Coordinates of C-alpha atoms and ligand atoms in Angstrom, one line a residue:
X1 CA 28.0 -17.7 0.7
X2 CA 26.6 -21.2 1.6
X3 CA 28.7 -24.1 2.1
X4 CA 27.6 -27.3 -0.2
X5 CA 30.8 -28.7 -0.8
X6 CA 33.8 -29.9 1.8
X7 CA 36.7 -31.2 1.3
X8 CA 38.2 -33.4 4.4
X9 CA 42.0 -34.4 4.5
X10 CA 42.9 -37.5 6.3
X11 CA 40.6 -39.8 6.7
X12 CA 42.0 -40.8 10.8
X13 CA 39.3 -40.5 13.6
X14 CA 38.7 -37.5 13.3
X15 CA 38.6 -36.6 9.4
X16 CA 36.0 -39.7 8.9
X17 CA 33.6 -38.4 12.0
X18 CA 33.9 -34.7 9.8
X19 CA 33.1 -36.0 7.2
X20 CA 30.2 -38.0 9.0
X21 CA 28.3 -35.4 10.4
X22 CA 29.0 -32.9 6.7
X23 CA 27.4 -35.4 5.1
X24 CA 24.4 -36.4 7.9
X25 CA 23.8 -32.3 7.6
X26 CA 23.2 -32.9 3.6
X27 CA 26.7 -31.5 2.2
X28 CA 28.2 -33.5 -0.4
X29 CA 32.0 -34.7 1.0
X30 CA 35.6 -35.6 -0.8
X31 CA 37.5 -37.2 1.8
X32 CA 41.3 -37.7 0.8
X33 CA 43.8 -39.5 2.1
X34 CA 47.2 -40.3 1.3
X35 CA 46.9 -44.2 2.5
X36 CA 43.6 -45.9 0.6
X37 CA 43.6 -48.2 3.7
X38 CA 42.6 -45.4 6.4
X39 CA 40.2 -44.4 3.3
X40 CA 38.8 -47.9 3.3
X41 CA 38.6 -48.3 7.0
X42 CA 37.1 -44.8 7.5
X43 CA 34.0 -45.8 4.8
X44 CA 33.4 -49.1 7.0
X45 CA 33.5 -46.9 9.9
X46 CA 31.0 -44.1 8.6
X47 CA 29.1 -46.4 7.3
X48 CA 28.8 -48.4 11.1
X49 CA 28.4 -45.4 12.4
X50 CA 25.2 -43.6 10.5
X51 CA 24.0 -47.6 10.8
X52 CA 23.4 -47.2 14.7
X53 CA 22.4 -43.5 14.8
X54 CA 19.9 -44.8 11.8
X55 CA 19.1 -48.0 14.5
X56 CA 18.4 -45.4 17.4
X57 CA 16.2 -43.0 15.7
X58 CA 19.0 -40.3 15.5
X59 CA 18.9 -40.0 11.9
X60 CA 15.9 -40.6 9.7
X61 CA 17.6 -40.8 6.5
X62 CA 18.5 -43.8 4.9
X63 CA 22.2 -45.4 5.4
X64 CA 22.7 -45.3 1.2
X65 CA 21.9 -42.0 0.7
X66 CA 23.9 -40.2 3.5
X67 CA 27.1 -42.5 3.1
X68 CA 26.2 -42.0 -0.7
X69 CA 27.5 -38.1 -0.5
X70 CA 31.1 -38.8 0.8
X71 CA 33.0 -39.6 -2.4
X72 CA 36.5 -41.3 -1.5
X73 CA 40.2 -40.5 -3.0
X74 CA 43.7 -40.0 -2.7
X75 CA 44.1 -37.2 -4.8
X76 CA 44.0 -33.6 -3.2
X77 CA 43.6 -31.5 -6.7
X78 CA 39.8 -32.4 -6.1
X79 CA 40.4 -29.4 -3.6
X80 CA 39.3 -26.9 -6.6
X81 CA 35.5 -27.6 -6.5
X82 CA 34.7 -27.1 -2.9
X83 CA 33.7 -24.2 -0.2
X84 CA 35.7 -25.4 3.0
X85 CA 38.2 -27.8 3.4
X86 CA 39.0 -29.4 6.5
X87 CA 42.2 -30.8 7.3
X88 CA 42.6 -33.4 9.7
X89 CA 46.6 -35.3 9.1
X90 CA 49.0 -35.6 11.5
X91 CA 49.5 -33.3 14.7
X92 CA 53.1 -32.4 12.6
X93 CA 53.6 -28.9 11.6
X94 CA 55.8 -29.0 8.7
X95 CA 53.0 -31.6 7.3
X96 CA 50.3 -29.2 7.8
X97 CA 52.3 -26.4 6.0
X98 CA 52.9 -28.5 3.1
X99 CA 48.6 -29.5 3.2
X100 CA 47.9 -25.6 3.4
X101 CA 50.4 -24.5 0.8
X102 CA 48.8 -27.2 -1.3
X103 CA 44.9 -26.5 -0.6
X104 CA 45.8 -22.9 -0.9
X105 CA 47.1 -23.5 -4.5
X106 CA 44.3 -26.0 -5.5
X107 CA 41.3 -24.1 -4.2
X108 CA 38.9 -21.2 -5.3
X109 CA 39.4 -17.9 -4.1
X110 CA 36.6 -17.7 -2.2
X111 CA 37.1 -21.2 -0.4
X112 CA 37.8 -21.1 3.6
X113 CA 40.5 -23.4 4.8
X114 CA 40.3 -24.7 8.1
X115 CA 42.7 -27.3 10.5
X116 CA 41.1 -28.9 13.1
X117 CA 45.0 -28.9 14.8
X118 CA 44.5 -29.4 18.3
X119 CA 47.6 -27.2 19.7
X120 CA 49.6 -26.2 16.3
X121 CA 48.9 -21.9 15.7
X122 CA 46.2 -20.7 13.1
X123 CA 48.5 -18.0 12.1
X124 CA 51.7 -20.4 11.2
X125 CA 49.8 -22.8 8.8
X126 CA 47.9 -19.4 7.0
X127 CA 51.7 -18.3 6.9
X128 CA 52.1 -21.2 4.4
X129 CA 49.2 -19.7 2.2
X130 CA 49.0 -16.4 0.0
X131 CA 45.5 -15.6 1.7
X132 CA 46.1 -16.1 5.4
X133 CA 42.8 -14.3 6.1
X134 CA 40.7 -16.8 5.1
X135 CA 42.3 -19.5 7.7
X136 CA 40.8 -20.7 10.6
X137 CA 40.9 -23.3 13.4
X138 CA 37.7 -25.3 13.5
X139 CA 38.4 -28.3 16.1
X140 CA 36.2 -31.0 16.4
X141 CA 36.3 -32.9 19.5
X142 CA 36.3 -37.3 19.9
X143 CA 34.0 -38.5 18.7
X144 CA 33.2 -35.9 16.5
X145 CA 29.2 -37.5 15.8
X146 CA 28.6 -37.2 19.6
X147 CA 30.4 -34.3 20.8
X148 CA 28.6 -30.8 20.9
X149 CA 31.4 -28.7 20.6
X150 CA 33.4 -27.0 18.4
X151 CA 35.9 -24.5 18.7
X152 CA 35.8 -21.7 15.7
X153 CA 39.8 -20.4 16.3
X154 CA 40.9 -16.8 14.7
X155 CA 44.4 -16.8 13.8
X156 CA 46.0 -13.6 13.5
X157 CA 45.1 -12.6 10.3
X158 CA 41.6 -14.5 10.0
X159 CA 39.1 -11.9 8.6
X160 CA 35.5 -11.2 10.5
X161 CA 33.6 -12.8 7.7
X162 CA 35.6 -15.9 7.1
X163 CA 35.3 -16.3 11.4
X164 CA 31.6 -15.5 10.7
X165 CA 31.5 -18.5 7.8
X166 CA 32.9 -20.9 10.0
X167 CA 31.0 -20.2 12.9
X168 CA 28.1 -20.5 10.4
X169 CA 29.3 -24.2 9.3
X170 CA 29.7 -25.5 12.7
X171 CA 25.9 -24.2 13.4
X172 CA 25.4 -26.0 10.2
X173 CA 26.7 -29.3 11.2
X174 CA 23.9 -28.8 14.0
X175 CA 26.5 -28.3 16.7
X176 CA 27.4 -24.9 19.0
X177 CA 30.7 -23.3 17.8
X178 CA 32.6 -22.1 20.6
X179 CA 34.5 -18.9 19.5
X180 CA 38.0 -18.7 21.0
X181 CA 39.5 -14.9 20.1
X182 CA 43.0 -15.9 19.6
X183 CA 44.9 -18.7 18.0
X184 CA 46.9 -19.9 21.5
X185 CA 48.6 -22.9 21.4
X186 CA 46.1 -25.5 22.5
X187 CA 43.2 -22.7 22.3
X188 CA 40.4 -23.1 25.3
X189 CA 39.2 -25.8 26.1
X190 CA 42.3 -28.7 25.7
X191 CA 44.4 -25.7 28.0
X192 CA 42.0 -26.8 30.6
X193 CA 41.8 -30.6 29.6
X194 CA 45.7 -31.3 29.0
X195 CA 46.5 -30.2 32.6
X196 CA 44.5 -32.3 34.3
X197 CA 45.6 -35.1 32.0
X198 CA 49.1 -34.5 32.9
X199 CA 48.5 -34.2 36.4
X200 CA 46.9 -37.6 36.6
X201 CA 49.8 -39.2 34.8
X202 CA 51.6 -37.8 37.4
X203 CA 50.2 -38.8 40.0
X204 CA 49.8 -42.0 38.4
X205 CA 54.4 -42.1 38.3
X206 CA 54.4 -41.3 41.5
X207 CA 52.3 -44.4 42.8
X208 CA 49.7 -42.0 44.6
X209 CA 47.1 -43.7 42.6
X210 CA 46.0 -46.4 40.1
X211 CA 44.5 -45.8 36.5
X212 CA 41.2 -47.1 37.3
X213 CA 41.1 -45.6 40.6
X214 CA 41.7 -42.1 39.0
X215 CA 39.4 -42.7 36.2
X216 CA 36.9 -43.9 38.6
X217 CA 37.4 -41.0 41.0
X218 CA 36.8 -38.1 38.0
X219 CA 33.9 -39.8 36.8
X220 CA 31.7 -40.5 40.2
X221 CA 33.1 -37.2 42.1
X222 CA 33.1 -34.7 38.8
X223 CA 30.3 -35.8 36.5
X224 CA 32.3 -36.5 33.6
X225 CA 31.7 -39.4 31.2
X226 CA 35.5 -40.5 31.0
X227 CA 38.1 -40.2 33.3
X228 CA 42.0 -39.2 32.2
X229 CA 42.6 -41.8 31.2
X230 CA 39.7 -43.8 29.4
X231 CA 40.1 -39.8 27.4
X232 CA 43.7 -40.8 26.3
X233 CA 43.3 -44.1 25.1
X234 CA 40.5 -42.8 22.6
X235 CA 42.1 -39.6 21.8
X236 CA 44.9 -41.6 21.1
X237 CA 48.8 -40.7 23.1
X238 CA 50.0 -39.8 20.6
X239 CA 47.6 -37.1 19.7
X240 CA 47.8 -35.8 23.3
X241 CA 51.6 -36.1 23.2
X242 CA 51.5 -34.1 19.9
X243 CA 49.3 -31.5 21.5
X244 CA 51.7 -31.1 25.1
X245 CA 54.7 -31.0 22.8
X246 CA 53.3 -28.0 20.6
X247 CA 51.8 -26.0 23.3
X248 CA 55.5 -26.7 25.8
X249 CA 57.6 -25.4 23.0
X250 CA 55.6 -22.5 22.5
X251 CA 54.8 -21.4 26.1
X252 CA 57.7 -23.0 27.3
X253 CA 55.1 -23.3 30.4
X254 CA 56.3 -26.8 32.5
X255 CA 52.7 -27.8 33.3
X256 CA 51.8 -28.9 29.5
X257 CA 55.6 -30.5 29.6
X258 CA 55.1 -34.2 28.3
X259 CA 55.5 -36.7 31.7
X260 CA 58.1 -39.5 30.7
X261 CA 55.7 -42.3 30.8
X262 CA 53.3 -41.1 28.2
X263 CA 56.6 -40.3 26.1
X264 CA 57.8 -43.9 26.9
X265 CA 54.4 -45.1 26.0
X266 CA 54.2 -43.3 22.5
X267 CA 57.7 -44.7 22.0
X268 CA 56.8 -48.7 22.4
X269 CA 53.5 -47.4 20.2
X270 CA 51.1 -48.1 22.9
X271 CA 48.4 -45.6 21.6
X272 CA 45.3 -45.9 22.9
X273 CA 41.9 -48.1 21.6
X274 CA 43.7 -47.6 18.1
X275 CA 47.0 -50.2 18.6
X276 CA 45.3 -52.1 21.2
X277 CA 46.9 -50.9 24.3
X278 CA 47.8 -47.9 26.0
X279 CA 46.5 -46.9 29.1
X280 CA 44.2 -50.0 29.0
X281 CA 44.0 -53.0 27.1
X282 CA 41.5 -53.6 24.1
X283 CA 41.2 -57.3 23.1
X284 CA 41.0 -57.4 19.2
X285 CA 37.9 -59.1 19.6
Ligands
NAD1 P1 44.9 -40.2 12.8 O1 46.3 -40.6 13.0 O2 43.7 -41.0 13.2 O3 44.6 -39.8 11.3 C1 45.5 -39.0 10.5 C2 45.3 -39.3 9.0 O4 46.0 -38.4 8.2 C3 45.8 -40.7 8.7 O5 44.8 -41.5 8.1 C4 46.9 -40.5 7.7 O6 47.0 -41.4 6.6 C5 46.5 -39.1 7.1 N1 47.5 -38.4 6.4 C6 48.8 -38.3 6.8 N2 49.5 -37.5 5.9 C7 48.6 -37.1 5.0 C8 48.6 -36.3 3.8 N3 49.8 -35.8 3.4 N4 47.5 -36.1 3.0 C9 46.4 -36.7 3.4 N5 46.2 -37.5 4.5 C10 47.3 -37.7 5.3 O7 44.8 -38.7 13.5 P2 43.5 -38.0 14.2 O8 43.3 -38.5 15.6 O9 42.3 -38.1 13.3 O10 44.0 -36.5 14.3 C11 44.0 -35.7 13.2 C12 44.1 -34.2 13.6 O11 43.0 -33.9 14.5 C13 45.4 -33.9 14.4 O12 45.8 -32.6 14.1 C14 44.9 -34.0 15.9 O13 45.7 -33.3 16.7 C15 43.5 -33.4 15.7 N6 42.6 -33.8 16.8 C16 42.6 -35.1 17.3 C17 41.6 -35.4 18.2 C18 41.6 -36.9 18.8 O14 40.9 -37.1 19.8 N7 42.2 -37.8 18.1 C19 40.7 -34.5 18.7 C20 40.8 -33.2 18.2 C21 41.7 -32.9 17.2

């Protein structure tokens, strides 16, 4: 069964950059939100966004037409007409249960639901639904137009062919699913990711280093684009404190504990690029 149709929820970083590329790949998009400001800053955004890829020879369609399939609106019950919907709210669990009860209620039988969680179980938002088998993990990584990979998560009770359609979709979007077996807490690839960002804020408490030194270090000696930290501020500290919190509570495993200054930094709301400040500055201008 093909996928035409996709509903996104929340319209945050990530939900808009979903509903980006959906719509680049020719699917028509509802993205919903429950604030119409994040829904009016996320069509600015998309539309910025197709703008350059347009400006750089990315894309060859025209800014109208791909912008022109992602229909805006704050009311979920839209949920009935489409093939996949996507949520992206919150990193909070109880929130996501409520969404999944809700999209399971409002959408055709045959619709898969997905979460692009980055640490929250598979299983325990399909145990909010009456047909847990067609629930799956699809996680996008920041930001979602220029990141290749996507992790296609089976939850306990996920069925072969809903894994199968979603590994489909992400092929779809034109980007290479990466299929992760088991719904873990944090799945693959942010087990690997979150420990190293921990262990720089650690090192970073105990004075062994500086923020740019670190971020400096990782890119020259490793090859990597960002360092730690440059990572965190986009991700956003929250998110990453979100993630840590959900994958320490289930493991109970003290390496993916939350270190006390990104806690104490999520606390005075330093965030990331998002409010500003977090691990860096970002001048408003
Ligand atoms: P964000 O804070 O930028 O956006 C969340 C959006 O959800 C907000 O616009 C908010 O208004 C909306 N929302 C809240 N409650 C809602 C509801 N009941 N109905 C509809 N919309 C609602 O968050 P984000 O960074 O886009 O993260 C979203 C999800 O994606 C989280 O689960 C996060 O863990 C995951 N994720 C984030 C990143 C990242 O780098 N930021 C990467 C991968 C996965």
């Amino acid at each position: 069964m093909s996928i035409d149709k996709v509903l996104v929820v929340g319209s945050g970083q990530m939900g808009r950059g979903i509903a980006q590329v959906c719509a680049q790949c020719g699917m028509e998009v509802i993205l919903t939100d429950v604030d119409p400001q994040a829904l009016a800053t996320a069509k600015e955004t998309v539309a910025w966004s197709v703008g350059k890829l347009i400006q750089k020879g990315k894309l060859v369609e025209d800014l109208e037409s791909v912008v022109g399939r992602i229909r805006t609106t704050t009311d979920l019950s839209d949920a009935a007409q489409v093939d996949v919907a996507i949520e992206a709210v919150f990193e909070d669990r109880e929130l996501k249960q409520h969404i999944f009860k809700k999209l399971d209620e409002l959408s055709g039988p045959d619709a898969l639901l997905a979460s692009n969680t980055s640490a929250i179980p598979i299983t325990e938002l399909a145990a909010a639904t009456q047909r847990p088998e067609r629930v799956v993990g699809i996680h996008f990584f920041n930001p979602v137009p220029m990141m290749e990979a996507v992790e296609v998560i089976k939850g306990l009770c996920t069925s072969d062919g809903h894994m199968e359609r979603a590994m489909d979709f992400v092929r779809r979007l034109q980007k290479e699913p990466i299929r992760v077996e088991s719904d873990v807490p944090g799945f693959l690839l942010n087990r690997i990711n979150l420990v190293s960002y921990v262990e720089a804020i650690r090192l970073l408490e105990a004075g062994i280093g500086t923020v740019e030194d670190i971020d400096r270090g990782v890119r020259l000696a490793f090859g990597r684009k960002m360092g730690p930290f440059e990572t965190g501020d986009m991700v956003g500290l929250d998110v990453s404190f979100g993630a840590l919190t959900a994958i320490y509570e289930e493991t109970k495993d003290a390496r993916y504990y939350p270190p006390q200054l990104l806690r104490r930094k999520v606390r005075a709301g330093l965030l990331g690029r998002k409010s500003g400040r977090g691990w860096y500055d970002y001048p408003r201008d």
